[in-house]
Tab-separated table of C-alpha atoms in Angstrom:
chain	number	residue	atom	x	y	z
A	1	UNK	CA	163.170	-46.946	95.814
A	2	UNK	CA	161.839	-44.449	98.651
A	3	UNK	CA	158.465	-45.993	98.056
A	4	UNK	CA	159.936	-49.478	98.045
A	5	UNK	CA	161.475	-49.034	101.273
A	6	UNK	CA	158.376	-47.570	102.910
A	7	UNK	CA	156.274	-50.259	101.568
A	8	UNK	CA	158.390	-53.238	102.843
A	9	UNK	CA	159.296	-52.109	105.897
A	10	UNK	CA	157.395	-49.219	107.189
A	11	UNK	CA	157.849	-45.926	108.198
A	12	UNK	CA	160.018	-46.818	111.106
A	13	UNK	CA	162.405	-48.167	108.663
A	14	UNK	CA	163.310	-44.283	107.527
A	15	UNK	CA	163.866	-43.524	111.280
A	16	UNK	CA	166.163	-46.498	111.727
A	17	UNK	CA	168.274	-45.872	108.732
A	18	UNK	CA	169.256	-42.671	109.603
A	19	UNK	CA	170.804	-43.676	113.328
A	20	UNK	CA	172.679	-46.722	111.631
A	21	UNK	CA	174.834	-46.814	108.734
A	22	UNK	CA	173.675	-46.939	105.808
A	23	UNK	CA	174.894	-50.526	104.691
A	24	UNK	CA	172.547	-52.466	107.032
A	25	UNK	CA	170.507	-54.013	104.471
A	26	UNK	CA	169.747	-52.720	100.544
A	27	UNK	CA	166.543	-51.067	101.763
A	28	UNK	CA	168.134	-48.650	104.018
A	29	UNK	CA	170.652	-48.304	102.164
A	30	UNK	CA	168.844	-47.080	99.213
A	31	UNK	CA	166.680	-44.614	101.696
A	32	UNK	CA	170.556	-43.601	102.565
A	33	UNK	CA	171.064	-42.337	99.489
A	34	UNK	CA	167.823	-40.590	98.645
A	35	UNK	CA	168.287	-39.045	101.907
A	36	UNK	CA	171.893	-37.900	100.782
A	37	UNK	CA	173.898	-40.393	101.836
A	38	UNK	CA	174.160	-39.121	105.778
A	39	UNK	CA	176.878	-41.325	106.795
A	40	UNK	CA	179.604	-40.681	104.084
A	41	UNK	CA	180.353	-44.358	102.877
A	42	UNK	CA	182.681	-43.886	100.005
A	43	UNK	CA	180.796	-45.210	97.019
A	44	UNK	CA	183.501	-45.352	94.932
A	45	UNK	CA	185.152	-48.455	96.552
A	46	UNK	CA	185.469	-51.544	94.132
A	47	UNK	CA	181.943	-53.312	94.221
A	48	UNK	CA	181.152	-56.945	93.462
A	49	UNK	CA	181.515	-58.337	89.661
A	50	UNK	CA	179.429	-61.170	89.783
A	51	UNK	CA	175.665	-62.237	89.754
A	52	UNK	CA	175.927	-63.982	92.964
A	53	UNK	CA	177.720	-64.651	96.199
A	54	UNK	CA	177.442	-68.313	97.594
A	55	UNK	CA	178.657	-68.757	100.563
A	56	UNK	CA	179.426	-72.238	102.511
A	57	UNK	CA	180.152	-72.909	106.173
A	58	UNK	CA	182.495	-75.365	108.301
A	59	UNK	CA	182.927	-78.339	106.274
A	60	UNK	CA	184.597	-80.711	108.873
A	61	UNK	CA	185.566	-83.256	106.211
A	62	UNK	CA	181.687	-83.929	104.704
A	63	UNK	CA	181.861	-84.423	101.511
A	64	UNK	CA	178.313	-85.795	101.133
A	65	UNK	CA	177.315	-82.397	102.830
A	66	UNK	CA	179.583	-80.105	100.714
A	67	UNK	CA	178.199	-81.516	97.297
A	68	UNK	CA	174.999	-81.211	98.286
A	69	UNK	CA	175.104	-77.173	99.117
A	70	UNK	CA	177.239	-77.018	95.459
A	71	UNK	CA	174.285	-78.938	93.400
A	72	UNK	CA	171.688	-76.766	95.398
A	73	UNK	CA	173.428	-73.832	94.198
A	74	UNK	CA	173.487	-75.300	90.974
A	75	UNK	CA	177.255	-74.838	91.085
A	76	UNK	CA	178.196	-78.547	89.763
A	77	UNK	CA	176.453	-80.722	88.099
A	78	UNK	CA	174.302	-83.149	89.857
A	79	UNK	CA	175.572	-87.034	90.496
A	80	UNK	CA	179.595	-85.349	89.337
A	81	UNK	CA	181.446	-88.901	88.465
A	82	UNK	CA	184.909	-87.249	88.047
A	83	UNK	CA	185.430	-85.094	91.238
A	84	UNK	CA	183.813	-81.437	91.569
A	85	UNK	CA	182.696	-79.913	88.105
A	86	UNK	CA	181.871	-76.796	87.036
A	87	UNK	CA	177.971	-76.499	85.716
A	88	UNK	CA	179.148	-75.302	82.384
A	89	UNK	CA	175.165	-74.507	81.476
A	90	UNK	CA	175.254	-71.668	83.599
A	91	UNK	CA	174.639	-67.850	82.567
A	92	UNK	CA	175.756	-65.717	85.477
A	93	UNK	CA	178.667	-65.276	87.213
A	94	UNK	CA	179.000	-66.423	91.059
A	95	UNK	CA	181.278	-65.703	93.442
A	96	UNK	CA	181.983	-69.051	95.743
A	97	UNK	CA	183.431	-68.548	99.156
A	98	UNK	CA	184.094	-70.861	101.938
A	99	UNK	CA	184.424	-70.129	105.598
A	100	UNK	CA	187.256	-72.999	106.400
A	101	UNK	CA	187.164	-75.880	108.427
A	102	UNK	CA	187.230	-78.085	105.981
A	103	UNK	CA	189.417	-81.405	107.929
A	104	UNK	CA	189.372	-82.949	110.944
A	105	UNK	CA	185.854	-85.038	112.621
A	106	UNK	CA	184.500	-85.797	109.302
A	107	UNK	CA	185.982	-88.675	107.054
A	108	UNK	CA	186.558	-87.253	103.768
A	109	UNK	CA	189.275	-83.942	104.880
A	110	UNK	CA	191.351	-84.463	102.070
A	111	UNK	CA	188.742	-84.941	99.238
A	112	UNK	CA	186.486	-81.719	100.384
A	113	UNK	CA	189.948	-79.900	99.722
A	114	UNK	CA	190.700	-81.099	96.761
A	115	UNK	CA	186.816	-80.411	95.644
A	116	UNK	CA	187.457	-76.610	96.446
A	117	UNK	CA	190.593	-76.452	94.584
A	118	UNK	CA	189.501	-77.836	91.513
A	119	UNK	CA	186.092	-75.340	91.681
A	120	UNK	CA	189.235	-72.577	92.051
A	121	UNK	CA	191.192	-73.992	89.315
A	122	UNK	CA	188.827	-74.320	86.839
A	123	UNK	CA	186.590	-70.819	87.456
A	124	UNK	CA	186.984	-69.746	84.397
A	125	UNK	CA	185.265	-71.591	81.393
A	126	UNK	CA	182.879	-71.341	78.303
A	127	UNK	CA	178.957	-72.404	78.675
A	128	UNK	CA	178.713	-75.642	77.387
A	129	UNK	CA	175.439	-74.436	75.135
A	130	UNK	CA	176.299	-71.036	73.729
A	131	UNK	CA	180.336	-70.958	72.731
A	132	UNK	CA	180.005	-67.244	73.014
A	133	UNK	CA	179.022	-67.022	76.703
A	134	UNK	CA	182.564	-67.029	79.085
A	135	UNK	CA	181.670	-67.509	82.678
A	136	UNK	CA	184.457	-65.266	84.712
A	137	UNK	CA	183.577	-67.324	88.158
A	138	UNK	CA	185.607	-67.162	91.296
A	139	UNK	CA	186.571	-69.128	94.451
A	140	UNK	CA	187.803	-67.570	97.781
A	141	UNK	CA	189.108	-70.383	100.093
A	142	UNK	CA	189.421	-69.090	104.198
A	143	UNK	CA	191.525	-70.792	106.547
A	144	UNK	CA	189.572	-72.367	109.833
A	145	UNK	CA	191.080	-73.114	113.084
A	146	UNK	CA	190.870	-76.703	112.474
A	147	UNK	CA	193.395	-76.101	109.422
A	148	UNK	CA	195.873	-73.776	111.843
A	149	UNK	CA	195.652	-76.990	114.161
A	150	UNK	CA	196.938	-79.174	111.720
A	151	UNK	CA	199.523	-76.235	110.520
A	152	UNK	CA	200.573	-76.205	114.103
A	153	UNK	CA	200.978	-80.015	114.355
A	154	UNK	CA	197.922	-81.009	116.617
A	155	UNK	CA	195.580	-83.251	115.128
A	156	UNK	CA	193.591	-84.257	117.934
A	157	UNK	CA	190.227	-83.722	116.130
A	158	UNK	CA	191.252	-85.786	113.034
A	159	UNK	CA	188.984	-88.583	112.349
A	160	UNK	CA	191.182	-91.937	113.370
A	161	UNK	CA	189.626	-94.064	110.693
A	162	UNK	CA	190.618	-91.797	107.028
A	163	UNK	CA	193.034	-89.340	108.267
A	164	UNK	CA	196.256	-91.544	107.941
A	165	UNK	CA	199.679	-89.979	108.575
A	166	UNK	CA	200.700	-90.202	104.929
A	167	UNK	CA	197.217	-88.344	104.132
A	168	UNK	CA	197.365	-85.570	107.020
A	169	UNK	CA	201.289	-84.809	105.964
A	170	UNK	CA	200.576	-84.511	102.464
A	171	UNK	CA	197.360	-82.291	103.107
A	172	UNK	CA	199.802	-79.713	105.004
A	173	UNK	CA	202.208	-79.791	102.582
A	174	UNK	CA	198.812	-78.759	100.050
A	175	UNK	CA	197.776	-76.140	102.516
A	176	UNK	CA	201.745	-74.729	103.396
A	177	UNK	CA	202.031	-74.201	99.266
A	178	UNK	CA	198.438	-73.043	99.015
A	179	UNK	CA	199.156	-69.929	101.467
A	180	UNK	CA	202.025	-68.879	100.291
A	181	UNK	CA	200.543	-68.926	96.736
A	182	UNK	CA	198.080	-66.455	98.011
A	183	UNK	CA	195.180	-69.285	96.854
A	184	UNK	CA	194.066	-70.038	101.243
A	185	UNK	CA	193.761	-66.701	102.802
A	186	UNK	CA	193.137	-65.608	106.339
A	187	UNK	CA	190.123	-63.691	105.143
A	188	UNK	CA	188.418	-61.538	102.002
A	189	UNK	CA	186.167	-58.731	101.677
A	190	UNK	CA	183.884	-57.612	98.843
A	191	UNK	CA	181.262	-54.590	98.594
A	192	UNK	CA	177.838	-55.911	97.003
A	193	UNK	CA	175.930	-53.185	96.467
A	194	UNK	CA	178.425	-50.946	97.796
A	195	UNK	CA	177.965	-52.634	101.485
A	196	UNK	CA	180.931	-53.749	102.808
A	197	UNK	CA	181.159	-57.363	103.995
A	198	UNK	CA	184.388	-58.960	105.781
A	199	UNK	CA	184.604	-62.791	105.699
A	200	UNK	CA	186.419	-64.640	108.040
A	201	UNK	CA	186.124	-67.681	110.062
A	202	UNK	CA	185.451	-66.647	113.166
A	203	UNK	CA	185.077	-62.764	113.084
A	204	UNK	CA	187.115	-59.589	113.782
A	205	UNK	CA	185.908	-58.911	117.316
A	206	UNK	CA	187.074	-55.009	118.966
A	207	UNK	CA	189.674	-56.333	120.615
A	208	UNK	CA	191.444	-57.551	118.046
A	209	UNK	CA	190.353	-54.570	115.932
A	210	UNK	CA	191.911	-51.965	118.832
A	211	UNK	CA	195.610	-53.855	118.498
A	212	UNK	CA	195.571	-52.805	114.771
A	213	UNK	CA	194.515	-49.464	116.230
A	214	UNK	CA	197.596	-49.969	118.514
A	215	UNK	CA	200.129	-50.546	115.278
A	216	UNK	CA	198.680	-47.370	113.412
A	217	UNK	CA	198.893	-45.588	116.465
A	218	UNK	CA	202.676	-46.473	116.430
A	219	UNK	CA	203.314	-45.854	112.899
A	220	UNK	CA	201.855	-42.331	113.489
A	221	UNK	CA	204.284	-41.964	116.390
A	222	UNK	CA	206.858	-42.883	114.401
A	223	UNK	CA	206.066	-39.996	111.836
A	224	UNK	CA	205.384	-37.270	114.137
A	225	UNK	CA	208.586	-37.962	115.397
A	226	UNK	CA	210.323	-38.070	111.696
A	227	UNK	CA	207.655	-35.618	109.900
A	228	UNK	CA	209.747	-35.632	107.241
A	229	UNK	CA	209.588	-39.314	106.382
A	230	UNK	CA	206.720	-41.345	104.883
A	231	UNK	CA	203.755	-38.655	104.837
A	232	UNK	CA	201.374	-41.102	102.501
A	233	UNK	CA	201.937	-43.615	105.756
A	234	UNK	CA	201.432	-41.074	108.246
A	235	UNK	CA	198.278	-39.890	106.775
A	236	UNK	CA	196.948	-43.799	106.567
A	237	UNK	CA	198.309	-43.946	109.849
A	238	UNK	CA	195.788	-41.183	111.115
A	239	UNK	CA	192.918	-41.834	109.294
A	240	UNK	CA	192.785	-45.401	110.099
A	241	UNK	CA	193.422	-44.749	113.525
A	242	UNK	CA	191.209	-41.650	114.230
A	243	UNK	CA	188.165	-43.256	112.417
A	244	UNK	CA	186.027	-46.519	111.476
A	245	UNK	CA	188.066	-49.357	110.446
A	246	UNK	CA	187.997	-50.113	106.628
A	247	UNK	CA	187.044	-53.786	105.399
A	248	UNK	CA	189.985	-54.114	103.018
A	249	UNK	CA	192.934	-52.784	105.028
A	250	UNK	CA	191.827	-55.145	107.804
A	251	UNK	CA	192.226	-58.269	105.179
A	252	UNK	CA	195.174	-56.898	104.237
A	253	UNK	CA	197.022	-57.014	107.570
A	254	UNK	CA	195.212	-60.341	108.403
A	255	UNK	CA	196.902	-61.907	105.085
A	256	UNK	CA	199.737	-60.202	105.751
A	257	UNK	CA	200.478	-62.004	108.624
A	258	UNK	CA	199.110	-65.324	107.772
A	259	UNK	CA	201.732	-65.660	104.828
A	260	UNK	CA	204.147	-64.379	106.645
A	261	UNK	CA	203.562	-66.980	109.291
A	262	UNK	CA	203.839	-69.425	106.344
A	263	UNK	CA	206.547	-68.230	105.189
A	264	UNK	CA	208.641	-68.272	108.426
A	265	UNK	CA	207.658	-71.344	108.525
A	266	UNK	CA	208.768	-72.753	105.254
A	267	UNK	CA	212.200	-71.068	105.565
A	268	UNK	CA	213.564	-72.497	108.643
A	269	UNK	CA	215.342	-75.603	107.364
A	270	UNK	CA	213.628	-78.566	109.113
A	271	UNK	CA	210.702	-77.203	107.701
A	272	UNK	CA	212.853	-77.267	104.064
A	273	UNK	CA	213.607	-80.246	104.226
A	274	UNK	CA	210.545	-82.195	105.329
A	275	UNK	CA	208.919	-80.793	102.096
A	276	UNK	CA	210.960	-82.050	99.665
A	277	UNK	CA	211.123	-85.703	101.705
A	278	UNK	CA	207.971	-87.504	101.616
A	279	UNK	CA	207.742	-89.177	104.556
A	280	UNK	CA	208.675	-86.376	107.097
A	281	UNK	CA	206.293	-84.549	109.513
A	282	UNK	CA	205.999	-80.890	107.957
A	283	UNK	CA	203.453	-78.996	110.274
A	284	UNK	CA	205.201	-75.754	111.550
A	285	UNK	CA	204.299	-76.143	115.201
A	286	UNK	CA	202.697	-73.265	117.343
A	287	UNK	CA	205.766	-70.834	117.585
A	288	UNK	CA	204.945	-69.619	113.916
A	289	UNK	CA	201.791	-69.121	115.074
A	290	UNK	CA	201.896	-66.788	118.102
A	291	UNK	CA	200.515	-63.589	116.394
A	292	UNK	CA	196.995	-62.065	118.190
A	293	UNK	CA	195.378	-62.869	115.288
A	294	UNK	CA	195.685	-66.360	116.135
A	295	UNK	CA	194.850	-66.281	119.915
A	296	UNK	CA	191.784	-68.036	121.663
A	297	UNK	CA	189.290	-66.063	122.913
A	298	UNK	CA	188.058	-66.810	127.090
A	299	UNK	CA	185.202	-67.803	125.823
A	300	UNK	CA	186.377	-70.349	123.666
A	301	UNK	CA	188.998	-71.764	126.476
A	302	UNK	CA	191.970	-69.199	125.996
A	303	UNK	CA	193.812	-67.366	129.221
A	304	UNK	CA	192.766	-63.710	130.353
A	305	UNK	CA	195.256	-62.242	127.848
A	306	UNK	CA	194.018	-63.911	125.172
A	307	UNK	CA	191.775	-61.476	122.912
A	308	UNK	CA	190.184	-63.619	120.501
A	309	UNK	CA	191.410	-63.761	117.166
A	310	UNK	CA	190.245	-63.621	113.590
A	311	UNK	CA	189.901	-68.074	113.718
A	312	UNK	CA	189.271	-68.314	117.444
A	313	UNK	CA	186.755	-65.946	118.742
A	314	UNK	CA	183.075	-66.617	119.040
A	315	UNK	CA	179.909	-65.834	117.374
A	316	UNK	CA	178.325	-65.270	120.709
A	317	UNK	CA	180.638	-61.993	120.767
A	318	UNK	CA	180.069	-61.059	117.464
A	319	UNK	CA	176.575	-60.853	117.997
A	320	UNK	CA	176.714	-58.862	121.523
A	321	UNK	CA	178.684	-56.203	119.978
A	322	UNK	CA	176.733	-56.167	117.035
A	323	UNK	CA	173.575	-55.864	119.018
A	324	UNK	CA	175.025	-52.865	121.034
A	325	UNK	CA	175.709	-50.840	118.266
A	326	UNK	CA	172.505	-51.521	116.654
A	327	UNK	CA	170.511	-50.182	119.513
A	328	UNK	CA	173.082	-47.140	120.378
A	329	UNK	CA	173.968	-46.396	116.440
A	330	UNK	CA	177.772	-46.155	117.758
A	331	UNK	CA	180.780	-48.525	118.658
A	332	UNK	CA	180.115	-49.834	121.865
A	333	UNK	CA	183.369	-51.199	124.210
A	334	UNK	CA	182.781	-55.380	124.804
A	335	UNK	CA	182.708	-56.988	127.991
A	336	UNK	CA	186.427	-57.749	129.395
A	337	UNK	CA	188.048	-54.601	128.118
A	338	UNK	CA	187.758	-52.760	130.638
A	339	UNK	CA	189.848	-49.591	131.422
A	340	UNK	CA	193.249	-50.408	133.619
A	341	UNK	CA	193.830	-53.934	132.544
A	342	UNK	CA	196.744	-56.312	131.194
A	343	UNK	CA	197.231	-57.419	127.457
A	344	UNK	CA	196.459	-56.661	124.056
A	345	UNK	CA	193.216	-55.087	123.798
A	346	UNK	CA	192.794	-53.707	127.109
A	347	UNK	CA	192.701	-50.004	127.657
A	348	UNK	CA	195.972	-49.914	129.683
A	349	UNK	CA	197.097	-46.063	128.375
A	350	UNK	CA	196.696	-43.203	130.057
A	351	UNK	CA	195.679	-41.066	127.918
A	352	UNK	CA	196.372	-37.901	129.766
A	353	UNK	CA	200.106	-38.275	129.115
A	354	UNK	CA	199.802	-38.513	125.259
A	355	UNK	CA	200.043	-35.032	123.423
A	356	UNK	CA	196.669	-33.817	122.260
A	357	UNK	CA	196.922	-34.743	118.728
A	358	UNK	CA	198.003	-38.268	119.527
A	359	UNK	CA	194.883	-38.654	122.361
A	360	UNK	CA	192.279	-38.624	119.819
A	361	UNK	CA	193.903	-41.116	117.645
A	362	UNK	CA	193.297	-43.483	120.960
A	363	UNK	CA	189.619	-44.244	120.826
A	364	UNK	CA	188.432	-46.697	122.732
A	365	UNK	CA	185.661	-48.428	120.814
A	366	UNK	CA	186.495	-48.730	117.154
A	367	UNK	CA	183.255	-48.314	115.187
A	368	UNK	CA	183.000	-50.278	111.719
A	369	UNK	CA	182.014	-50.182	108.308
A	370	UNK	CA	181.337	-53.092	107.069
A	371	UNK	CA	179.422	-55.976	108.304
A	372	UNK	CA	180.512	-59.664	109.245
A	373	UNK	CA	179.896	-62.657	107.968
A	374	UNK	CA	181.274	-65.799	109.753
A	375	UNK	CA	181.422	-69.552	110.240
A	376	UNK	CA	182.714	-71.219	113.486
A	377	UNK	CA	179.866	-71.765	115.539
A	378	UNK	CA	178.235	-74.376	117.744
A	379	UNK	CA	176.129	-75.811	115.177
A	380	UNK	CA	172.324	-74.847	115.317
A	381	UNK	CA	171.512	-76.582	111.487
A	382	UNK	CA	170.356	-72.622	110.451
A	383	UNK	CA	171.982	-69.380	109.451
A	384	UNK	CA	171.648	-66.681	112.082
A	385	UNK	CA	172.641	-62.959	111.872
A	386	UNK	CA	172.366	-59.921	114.640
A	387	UNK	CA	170.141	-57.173	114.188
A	388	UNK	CA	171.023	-55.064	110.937
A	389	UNK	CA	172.694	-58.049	109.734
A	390	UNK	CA	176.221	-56.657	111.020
A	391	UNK	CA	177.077	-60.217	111.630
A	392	UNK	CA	175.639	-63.305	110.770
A	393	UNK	CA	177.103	-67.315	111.243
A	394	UNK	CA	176.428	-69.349	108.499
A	395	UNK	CA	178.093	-72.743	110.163
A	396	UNK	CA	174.985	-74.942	110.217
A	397	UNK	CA	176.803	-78.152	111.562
A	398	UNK	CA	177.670	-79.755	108.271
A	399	UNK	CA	179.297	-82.657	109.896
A	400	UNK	CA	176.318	-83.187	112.020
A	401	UNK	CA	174.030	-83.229	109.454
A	402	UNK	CA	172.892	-79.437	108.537
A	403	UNK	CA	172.772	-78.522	105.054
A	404	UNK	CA	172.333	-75.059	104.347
A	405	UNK	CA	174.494	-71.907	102.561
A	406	UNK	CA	174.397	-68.096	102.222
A	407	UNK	CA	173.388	-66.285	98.886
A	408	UNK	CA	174.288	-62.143	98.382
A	409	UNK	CA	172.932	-60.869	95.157
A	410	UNK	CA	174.592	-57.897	93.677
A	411	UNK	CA	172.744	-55.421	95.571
A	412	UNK	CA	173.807	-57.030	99.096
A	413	UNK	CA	170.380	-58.438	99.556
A	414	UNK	CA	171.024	-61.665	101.525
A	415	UNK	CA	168.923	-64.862	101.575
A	416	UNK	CA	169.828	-68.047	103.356
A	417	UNK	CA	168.997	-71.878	101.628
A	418	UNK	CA	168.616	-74.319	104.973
A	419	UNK	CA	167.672	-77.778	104.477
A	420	UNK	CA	164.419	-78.804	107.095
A	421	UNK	CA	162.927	-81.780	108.172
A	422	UNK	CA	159.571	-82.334	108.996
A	423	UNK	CA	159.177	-83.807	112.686
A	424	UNK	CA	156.117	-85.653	111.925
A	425	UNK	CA	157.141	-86.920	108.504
A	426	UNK	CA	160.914	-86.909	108.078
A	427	UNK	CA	160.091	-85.458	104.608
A	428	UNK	CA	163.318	-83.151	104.003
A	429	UNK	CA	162.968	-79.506	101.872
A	430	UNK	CA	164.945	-77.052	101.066
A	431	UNK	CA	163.741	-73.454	102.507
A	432	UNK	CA	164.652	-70.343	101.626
A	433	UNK	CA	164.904	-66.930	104.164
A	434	UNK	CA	165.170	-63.529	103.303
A	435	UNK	CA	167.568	-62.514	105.666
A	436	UNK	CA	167.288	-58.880	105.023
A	437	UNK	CA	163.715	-58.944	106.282
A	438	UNK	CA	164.237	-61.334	109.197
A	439	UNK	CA	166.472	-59.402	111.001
A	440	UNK	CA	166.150	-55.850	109.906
């Protein structure tokens, strides 16, 4: 594997690997581990099941564009009469995720969700040629922005012509249920290959990731203050504090707090009673909604004090930090966080009045160990990733005509399937990109 590395990347490669961690791409992370595994990633952390990882962008109500992607990914069968099918002929096991933003702009909101849910429902089945062959697939559906929009009551994106009242309300209703089930999540994470990868829809920026920071450093307060009580949360407290941020305990607070939302929601009694009265208006409205999670980043149109949440941040960010700690091999503090401001995420403590053990639970620049992958981006029709691949967008404008999706193998290799046309012909292909050697 030494020689394999050497071979497709060059020597350089070996120097590179060793000032980044080792989960970059599967040929440094192999070196990595020849090398004796220099940056401690805990190889014993659950690792992906399945054959394949597909995974689809912003939807925005296409269903032309979403059953496209599924038959290129020979997911469902081609020309599907009766909805979204499994393709029951298949031998390996595939993991199907998608990035939300399935309504509003597009005409078909309603019928992309129900494709989705049916794929989710029916995961599990026997291949249609060989009775002893039981596919074990799965489906991970992410909420969007667009989808908290319509949660919140605000459809000003919906498309006027298909998205009726009756259709919008009883969509909600769909998505309300759906949450609380634990079947729509905020986001997921998986480790192909042993590399950690966090999906959301928009990304976990450092911001955000420093007012988790903020609620460990609390809990640790708490429990130097009461020794005594809790110790297995105190010692979470301080390791998730004091070091790198892990993949899966940042999905679990960002779940957390999504159902919660939902469930606020659902128990207030207007809210009650619109659900079990067709006819009634049941989105929550924005005060079940007010968590940092789901704030809007400047860049994206939110106030000063807004720090860009897990839905509402921007690739553009993403990528800047991402490029930062590629070239420095360290967390690197983003632009607008600057010591002595206001709000969540700002770097308002003085850390000279904190007793010494608590100061060094305070860092400033949260490194992490896993790398992104997002949707919510100003549609370029490709897939694009930072150096390293730390984070890469694969919204390729579905509604506007891009067709392309995201395939992982097991081993966390990562090649993207765009759909091109030719300028001079307007003959359309299918290309593929290996996205480990494009941007590592």
């Amino acid at each position: 594997m030494l020689l394999y590395c050497l071979l497709l990347h060059g020597l350089v490669t070996i120097v590179r690997c060793n000032s980044l961690p080792s989960w970059n791409f599967p040929a440094c992370w192999n070196t990595n581990r020849l090398l004796g595994n220099m940056n401690g990633i805990n190889e014993s952390e659950s690792e992906s099941d399945y054959d394949r990882i597909v995974v689809i962008g912003d939807i925005h109500g296409n269903y032309k564009g979403l059953i496209e992607n599924l038959v290129k990914a020979n997911l469902i069968y081609k020309n599907t009469i009766n909805g979204c099918q499994w393709n029951k002929a298949m031998l390996s096991t595939v993991l199907l995720i998608q990035m939300g933003d399935i309504v509003d702009r597009g005409r078909f909101s309603t019928k992309c969700y129900k494709c989705l849910k049916d794929l989710q429902t029916t995961a599990s089945f026997t291949n249609s040629y060989n009775s002893s062959i039981h596919i074990q697939n799965r489906v991970i559906r992410l909420l969007g922005n667009h989808e908290l929009l319509w949660l919140s009551g605000d459809y000003t994106y919906h498309n006027t012509e298909y998205d009726t009242e009756e259709l919008i309300q009883a969509l909600i209703r769909e998505m309300l249920l759906d949450i609380k089930a634990g079947s729509l999540l905020g986001s997921f994470s998986i480790n192909p290959g042993s590399i950690p990868m966090l999906f959301s829809h928009a990304g976990a920026r450092k911001t955000l990731v420093e007012s988790y920071n903020q609620l460990q450093l609390q809990l640790q307060l708490q429990n130097i203050s009461n020794p005594g009580v809790n110790s297995n949360a105190n010692s979470n407290a301080n390791q998730n504090s004091n070091s790198s941020v892990n993949a899966s305990e940042l999905v679990r607070w960002i779940n957390g707090i999504v159902r919660g939302s939902v469930v606020s929601c659902l128990s207030s009694t207007y809210i009650y009673e619109a659900m079990n009265s067709r006819g009634f208006p049941v989105a929550c409205g924005y005060e079940h909604f007010q968590h940092p999670i789901y704030s809007i980043g400047q860049e994206r149109g939110g106030g000063p004090d807004q720090i860009g949440g897990v839905f509402w941040t921007d690739y553009s960010i993403l990528s800047m930090e991402a490029e930062a700690e590629a070239e420095t091999g360290t967390g690197t503090r983003p632009l607008g966080t600057e010591t002595g401001g206001s709000g969540i995420g700002n770097d308002s403590t003085d850390r000279r009045t904190l007793p010494l053990q608590l100061s060094a639970l305070t860092s400033p620049s949260p490194s992490f160990d896993f790398i992104q992958i997002v949707g919510h981006k100003v549609p370029m029709h490709e897939i694009v990733s930072s150096p390293y691949l730390l984070a890469t967008c694969v919204d390729a404008g579905m509604v506007g005509g891009g067709r392309a999706y995201l395939e992982i193998d097991r081993h966390g290799r990562m090649v993207s399937h765009t759909k091109v046309t030719n300028a001079d012909t307007g003959y359309k292909r299918w290309v593929e990109i290996d996205m480990s050697d494009k941007y590592c």
